[in-house]
PDB file of C-alpha atoms in Angstrom:
ATOM      1  CA  UNK A1355       0.000   0.000   0.000  1.00 33.00           C
ATOM      2  CA  UNK A1356       1.263   3.501  -0.893  1.00 32.00           C
ATOM      3  CA  UNK A1357       1.750   5.965   1.941  1.00 32.00           C
ATOM      4  CA  UNK A1358      -0.444   8.942   0.978  1.00 38.00           C
ATOM      5  CA  UNK A1359       1.565  11.316   3.166  1.00 35.00           C
ATOM      6  CA  UNK A1360       4.760  10.423   1.317  1.00 30.00           C
ATOM      7  CA  UNK A1361       2.972  10.762  -2.019  1.00 30.00           C
ATOM      8  CA  UNK A1362       1.623  14.216  -1.087  1.00 39.00           C
ATOM      9  CA  UNK A1363       5.043  15.346   0.203  1.00 37.00           C
ATOM     10  CA  UNK A1364       6.617  14.246  -3.087  1.00 34.00           C
ATOM     11  CA  UNK A1365       3.912  16.029  -5.106  1.00 39.00           C
ATOM     12  CA  UNK A1366       4.393  19.256  -3.137  1.00 39.00           C
ATOM     13  CA  UNK A1367       8.177  19.079  -3.591  1.00 41.00           C
ATOM     14  CA  UNK A1368       7.853  18.264  -7.292  1.00 43.00           C
ATOM     15  CA  UNK A1369       5.338  21.076  -7.871  1.00 53.00           C
ATOM     16  CA  UNK A1370       7.718  23.571  -6.251  1.00 51.00           C
ATOM     17  CA  UNK A1371      10.676  22.446  -8.328  1.00 56.00           C
ATOM     18  CA  UNK A1372       8.565  22.533 -11.501  1.00 61.00           C
ATOM     19  CA  UNK A1373       7.384  26.060 -10.670  1.00 55.00           C
ATOM     20  CA  UNK A1374      10.989  27.172 -10.161  1.00 53.00           C
ATOM     21  CA  UNK A1375      12.034  25.551 -13.447  1.00 53.00           C
ATOM     22  CA  UNK A1376       9.189  27.315 -15.275  1.00 63.00           C
ATOM     23  CA  UNK A1377      10.672  30.624 -14.151  1.00 62.00           C
ATOM     24  CA  UNK A1378      14.388  29.898 -14.147  1.00 72.00           C
ATOM     25  CA  UNK A1379      16.275  31.747 -16.864  1.00 78.00           C
ATOM     26  CA  UNK A1380      13.170  33.276 -18.404  1.00 85.00           C
ATOM     27  CA  UNK A1381      13.301  37.074 -18.493  1.00 90.00           C
ATOM     28  CA  UNK A1382      10.451  38.468 -16.436  1.00 91.00           C
ATOM     29  CA  UNK A1383       9.006  41.835 -15.570  1.00 93.00           C
ATOM     30  CA  UNK A1384       6.634  40.464 -12.921  1.00 94.00           C
ATOM     31  CA  UNK A1385       7.458  41.713  -9.411  1.00 97.00           C
ATOM     32  CA  UNK A1386       5.637  38.730  -7.903  1.00 94.00           C
ATOM     33  CA  UNK A1387       7.893  36.283  -9.758  1.00 92.00           C
ATOM     34  CA  UNK A1388      10.968  38.323  -8.794  1.00 96.00           C
ATOM     35  CA  UNK A1389       9.923  38.130  -5.137  1.00 96.00           C
ATOM     36  CA  UNK A1390       9.489  34.360  -5.300  1.00 94.00           C
ATOM     37  CA  UNK A1391      12.845  33.906  -7.053  1.00 93.00           C
ATOM     38  CA  UNK A1392      14.561  36.088  -4.456  1.00 96.00           C
ATOM     39  CA  UNK A1393      12.881  34.156  -1.648  1.00 96.00           C
ATOM     40  CA  UNK A1394      14.075  30.829  -3.064  1.00 92.00           C
ATOM     41  CA  UNK A1395      17.586  32.337  -3.087  1.00 93.00           C
ATOM     42  CA  UNK A1396      17.241  33.438   0.531  1.00 95.00           C
ATOM     43  CA  UNK A1397      15.990  30.045   1.682  1.00 94.00           C
ATOM     44  CA  UNK A1398      18.622  28.233  -0.388  1.00 91.00           C
ATOM     45  CA  UNK A1399      21.530  29.636   1.647  1.00 91.00           C
ATOM     46  CA  UNK A1400      23.153  26.638   3.320  1.00 89.00           C
ATOM     47  CA  UNK A1401      20.804  24.219   1.557  1.00 90.00           C
ATOM     48  CA  UNK A1402      20.418  22.911  -1.969  1.00 81.00           C
ATOM     49  CA  UNK A1403      18.368  24.793  -4.542  1.00 78.00           C
ATOM     50  CA  UNK A1404      16.131  21.707  -4.847  1.00 82.00           C
ATOM     51  CA  UNK A1405      15.189  21.897  -1.172  1.00 86.00           C
ATOM     52  CA  UNK A1406      14.441  25.622  -1.396  1.00 87.00           C
ATOM     53  CA  UNK A1407      12.578  25.370  -4.723  1.00 85.00           C
ATOM     54  CA  UNK A1408      10.512  22.464  -3.430  1.00 87.00           C
ATOM     55  CA  UNK A1409       9.139  24.802  -0.756  1.00 90.00           C
ATOM     56  CA  UNK A1410       7.494  27.254  -3.191  1.00 89.00           C
ATOM     57  CA  UNK A1411       4.001  25.778  -2.626  1.00 91.00           C
ATOM     58  CA  UNK A1412       4.539  25.814   1.156  1.00 93.00           C
ATOM     59  CA  UNK A1413       5.818  29.397   1.036  1.00 94.00           C
ATOM     60  CA  UNK A1414       2.760  30.448  -0.961  1.00 94.00           C
ATOM     61  CA  UNK A1415       0.459  28.621   1.413  1.00 95.00           C
ATOM     62  CA  UNK A1416       2.047  29.943   4.605  1.00 96.00           C
ATOM     63  CA  UNK A1417       3.044  33.425   3.439  1.00 97.00           C
ATOM     64  CA  UNK A1418      -0.176  34.935   2.069  1.00 97.00           C
ATOM     65  CA  UNK A1419       0.326  33.675  -1.462  1.00 95.00           C
ATOM     66  CA  UNK A1420       3.745  35.379  -1.486  1.00 96.00           C
ATOM     67  CA  UNK A1421       1.942  38.646  -2.248  1.00 97.00           C
ATOM     68  CA  UNK A1422       4.530  41.347  -1.582  1.00 98.00           C
ATOM     69  CA  UNK A1423       2.190  43.829   0.108  1.00 98.00           C
ATOM     70  CA  UNK A1424       0.754  41.172   2.405  1.00 98.00           C
ATOM     71  CA  UNK A1425       4.121  39.678   3.393  1.00 98.00           C
ATOM     72  CA  UNK A1426       5.445  43.189   4.083  1.00 98.00           C
ATOM     73  CA  UNK A1427       2.775  43.518   6.795  1.00 98.00           C
ATOM     74  CA  UNK A1428       3.859  40.388   8.677  1.00 98.00           C
ATOM     75  CA  UNK A1429       4.862  40.863  12.305  1.00 98.00           C
ATOM     76  CA  UNK A1430       6.427  38.788  15.087  1.00 97.00           C
ATOM     77  CA  UNK A1431       3.247  36.760  15.514  1.00 97.00           C
ATOM     78  CA  UNK A1432       3.550  35.755  11.861  1.00 98.00           C
ATOM     79  CA  UNK A1433       7.238  34.886  12.333  1.00 98.00           C
ATOM     80  CA  UNK A1434       6.318  32.605  15.253  1.00 97.00           C
ATOM     81  CA  UNK A1435       3.496  31.032  13.213  1.00 97.00           C
ATOM     82  CA  UNK A1436       5.862  30.349  10.318  1.00 97.00           C
ATOM     83  CA  UNK A1437       8.401  28.761  12.643  1.00 95.00           C
ATOM     84  CA  UNK A1438       5.738  26.259  13.675  1.00 95.00           C
ATOM     85  CA  UNK A1439       4.271  25.634  10.217  1.00 94.00           C
ATOM     86  CA  UNK A1440       4.584  22.080   8.937  1.00 89.00           C
ATOM     87  CA  UNK A1441       7.079  21.590   6.072  1.00 91.00           C
ATOM     88  CA  UNK A1442       8.363  25.163   6.367  1.00 94.00           C
ATOM     89  CA  UNK A1443      12.090  25.887   6.448  1.00 94.00           C
ATOM     90  CA  UNK A1444      12.027  27.277   9.977  1.00 91.00           C
ATOM     91  CA  UNK A1445      15.134  29.427   9.933  1.00 95.00           C
ATOM     92  CA  UNK A1446      14.072  32.591  11.762  1.00 97.00           C
ATOM     93  CA  UNK A1447      16.681  34.759  10.028  1.00 97.00           C
ATOM     94  CA  UNK A1448      15.484  33.643   6.581  1.00 97.00           C
ATOM     95  CA  UNK A1449      11.834  34.189   7.497  1.00 98.00           C
ATOM     96  CA  UNK A1450      12.604  37.688   8.796  1.00 98.00           C
ATOM     97  CA  UNK A1451      14.748  38.380   5.716  1.00 98.00           C
ATOM     98  CA  UNK A1452      11.842  37.480   3.446  1.00 98.00           C
ATOM     99  CA  UNK A1453       9.552  39.884   5.308  1.00 98.00           C
ATOM    100  CA  UNK A1454      12.203  42.619   5.222  1.00 98.00           C
ATOM    101  CA  UNK A1455      12.785  41.984   1.504  1.00 98.00           C
ATOM    102  CA  UNK A1456       9.065  42.456   0.829  1.00 98.00           C
ATOM    103  CA  UNK A1457       9.258  45.817   2.624  1.00 98.00           C
ATOM    104  CA  UNK A1458      12.397  46.761   0.690  1.00 98.00           C
ATOM    105  CA  UNK A1459      10.673  45.840  -2.587  1.00 98.00           C
ATOM    106  CA  UNK A1460       7.826  48.209  -1.698  1.00 98.00           C
ATOM    107  CA  UNK A1461      10.316  51.058  -1.282  1.00 98.00           C
ATOM    108  CA  UNK A1462      11.979  50.204  -4.598  1.00 98.00           C
ATOM    109  CA  UNK A1463       8.544  50.104  -6.259  1.00 98.00           C
ATOM    110  CA  UNK A1464       7.807  53.572  -4.899  1.00 98.00           C
ATOM    111  CA  UNK A1465      11.090  54.902  -6.266  1.00 98.00           C
ATOM    112  CA  UNK A1466      11.304  53.090  -9.624  1.00 98.00           C
ATOM    113  CA  UNK A1467       7.683  52.188 -10.392  1.00 98.00           C
ATOM    114  CA  UNK A1468       8.411  48.473 -10.053  1.00 98.00           C
ATOM    115  CA  UNK A1469      11.020  46.146  -8.628  1.00 98.00           C
ATOM    116  CA  UNK A1470      11.464  44.780 -12.134  1.00 98.00           C
ATOM    117  CA  UNK A1471      12.286  48.220 -13.593  1.00 98.00           C
ATOM    118  CA  UNK A1472      14.946  48.663 -10.907  1.00 98.00           C
ATOM    119  CA  UNK A1473      16.478  45.263 -11.656  1.00 98.00           C
ATOM    120  CA  UNK A1474      16.427  45.618 -15.437  1.00 98.00           C
ATOM    121  CA  UNK A1475      18.149  49.010 -15.172  1.00 97.00           C
ATOM    122  CA  UNK A1476      21.240  47.145 -13.926  1.00 93.00           C
ATOM    123  CA  UNK A1477      21.539  45.447 -17.322  1.00 95.00           C
ATOM    124  CA  UNK A1478      20.346  48.350 -19.500  1.00 96.00           C
ATOM    125  CA  UNK A1479      16.991  46.584 -20.025  1.00 96.00           C
ATOM    126  CA  UNK A1480      18.635  43.762 -21.976  1.00 95.00           C
ATOM    127  CA  UNK A1481      19.677  40.303 -20.749  1.00 93.00           C
ATOM    128  CA  UNK A1482      23.450  40.333 -20.396  1.00 88.00           C
ATOM    129  CA  UNK A1483      25.400  37.463 -21.925  1.00 85.00           C
ATOM    130  CA  UNK A1484      28.393  36.658 -19.768  1.00 82.00           C
ATOM    131  CA  UNK A1485      31.179  34.504 -21.141  1.00 70.00           C
ATOM    132  CA  UNK A1486      32.230  32.092 -18.422  1.00 68.00           C
ATOM    133  CA  UNK A1487      35.836  32.625 -19.563  1.00 65.00           C
ATOM    134  CA  UNK A1488      35.741  36.346 -18.657  1.00 66.00           C
ATOM    135  CA  UNK A1489      37.632  37.535 -15.603  1.00 53.00           C
ATOM    136  CA  UNK A1490      35.520  37.302 -12.466  1.00 60.00           C
ATOM    137  CA  UNK A1491      32.688  35.359 -14.127  1.00 63.00           C
ATOM    138  CA  UNK A1492      31.691  31.882 -12.982  1.00 61.00           C
ATOM    139  CA  UNK A1493      28.508  29.943 -12.409  1.00 60.00           C
ATOM    140  CA  UNK A1494      28.422  31.464  -8.904  1.00 72.00           C
ATOM    141  CA  UNK A1495      29.461  35.066  -9.373  1.00 77.00           C
ATOM    142  CA  UNK A1496      30.135  37.941 -11.717  1.00 83.00           C
ATOM    143  CA  UNK A1497      31.033  41.594 -11.211  1.00 88.00           C
ATOM    144  CA  UNK A1498      27.498  42.690 -12.170  1.00 90.00           C
ATOM    145  CA  UNK A1499      25.900  40.436  -9.530  1.00 93.00           C
ATOM    146  CA  UNK A1500      28.292  41.800  -6.900  1.00 93.00           C
ATOM    147  CA  UNK A1501      27.243  45.363  -7.852  1.00 95.00           C
ATOM    148  CA  UNK A1502      23.547  44.488  -7.604  1.00 97.00           C
ATOM    149  CA  UNK A1503      24.107  42.711  -4.263  1.00 97.00           C
ATOM    150  CA  UNK A1504      25.815  45.813  -2.873  1.00 97.00           C
ATOM    151  CA  UNK A1505      22.959  48.061  -4.012  1.00 98.00           C
ATOM    152  CA  UNK A1506      20.276  45.686  -2.691  1.00 98.00           C
ATOM    153  CA  UNK A1507      21.981  45.652   0.729  1.00 98.00           C
ATOM    154  CA  UNK A1508      22.156  49.452   0.698  1.00 98.00           C
ATOM    155  CA  UNK A1509      18.387  49.463   0.107  1.00 98.00           C
ATOM    156  CA  UNK A1510      17.714  47.226   3.122  1.00 98.00           C
ATOM    157  CA  UNK A1511      17.530  43.787   1.522  1.00 98.00           C
ATOM    158  CA  UNK A1512      18.771  40.800   3.546  1.00 97.00           C
ATOM    159  CA  UNK A1513      20.526  37.554   2.536  1.00 95.00           C
ATOM    160  CA  UNK A1514      21.532  39.068  -0.814  1.00 96.00           C
ATOM    161  CA  UNK A1515      25.234  38.369  -1.043  1.00 93.00           C
ATOM    162  CA  UNK A1516      26.920  38.095  -4.436  1.00 92.00           C
ATOM    163  CA  UNK A1517      26.280  34.342  -4.805  1.00 91.00           C
ATOM    164  CA  UNK A1518      22.560  34.575  -3.956  1.00 93.00           C
ATOM    165  CA  UNK A1519      22.221  37.638  -6.168  1.00 94.00           C
ATOM    166  CA  UNK A1520      24.035  35.913  -9.038  1.00 90.00           C
ATOM    167  CA  UNK A1521      21.651  32.960  -8.920  1.00 90.00           C
ATOM    168  CA  UNK A1522      18.730  35.387  -8.628  1.00 92.00           C
ATOM    169  CA  UNK A1523      19.899  37.283 -11.734  1.00 93.00           C
ATOM    170  CA  UNK A1524      20.289  34.022 -13.660  1.00 90.00           C
ATOM    171  CA  UNK A1525      16.877  32.812 -12.487  1.00 90.00           C
ATOM    172  CA  UNK A1526      15.115  35.979 -13.649  1.00 92.00           C
ATOM    173  CA  UNK A1527      16.934  36.140 -16.983  1.00 92.00           C
ATOM    174  CA  UNK A1528      18.909  39.315 -16.247  1.00 95.00           C
ATOM    175  CA  UNK A1529      22.124  37.488 -17.024  1.00 90.00           C
ATOM    176  CA  UNK A1530      22.879  34.379 -19.027  1.00 86.00           C
ATOM    177  CA  UNK A1531      26.108  32.428 -18.983  1.00 79.00           C
ATOM    178  CA  UNK A1532      27.603  31.339 -22.258  1.00 80.00           C
ATOM    179  CA  UNK A1533      30.558  29.072 -22.652  1.00 70.00           C
ATOM    180  CA  UNK A1534      32.525  29.778 -25.790  1.00 57.00           C
ATOM    181  CA  UNK A1535      35.142  27.102 -26.276  1.00 52.00           C
TER     182      UNK A1535
END
């Protein structure tokens, strides 16, 4: 007999990974998608991307559909609730970072019209092709992702170091790695 709990856990994990793969590398101008991609990056720190991506359905379920304006209103009671939520990655710092990032996105939206417009301005509104043979470019970092990480931190974002930001930029299609041999 098949354990229904195990089957449901697998389906939830698979749905999250499939959702992440639907987004990954596809240029987007949707602030909601950007927020989810950033959140996967935040939750991935110290874990594998598969673990973090598998949590997309749980994050949506537990964090008000991942709607930026709603998450930005979360308080300590919400943090405590999320720490107790089944299947949630319960890292308090990551949960608080996600809430803070929603608030920071709101400020960026006020200044630039959208979070997407702010992000695309870093690449002159055109996906940047980065040759993996260029100085400072790898599958984990590039000078442009370090610059964005620095600016995000200045604007109050959390858990946005150069590696997380690089993956985030790849995921949202801002940068694409090419390997010219």
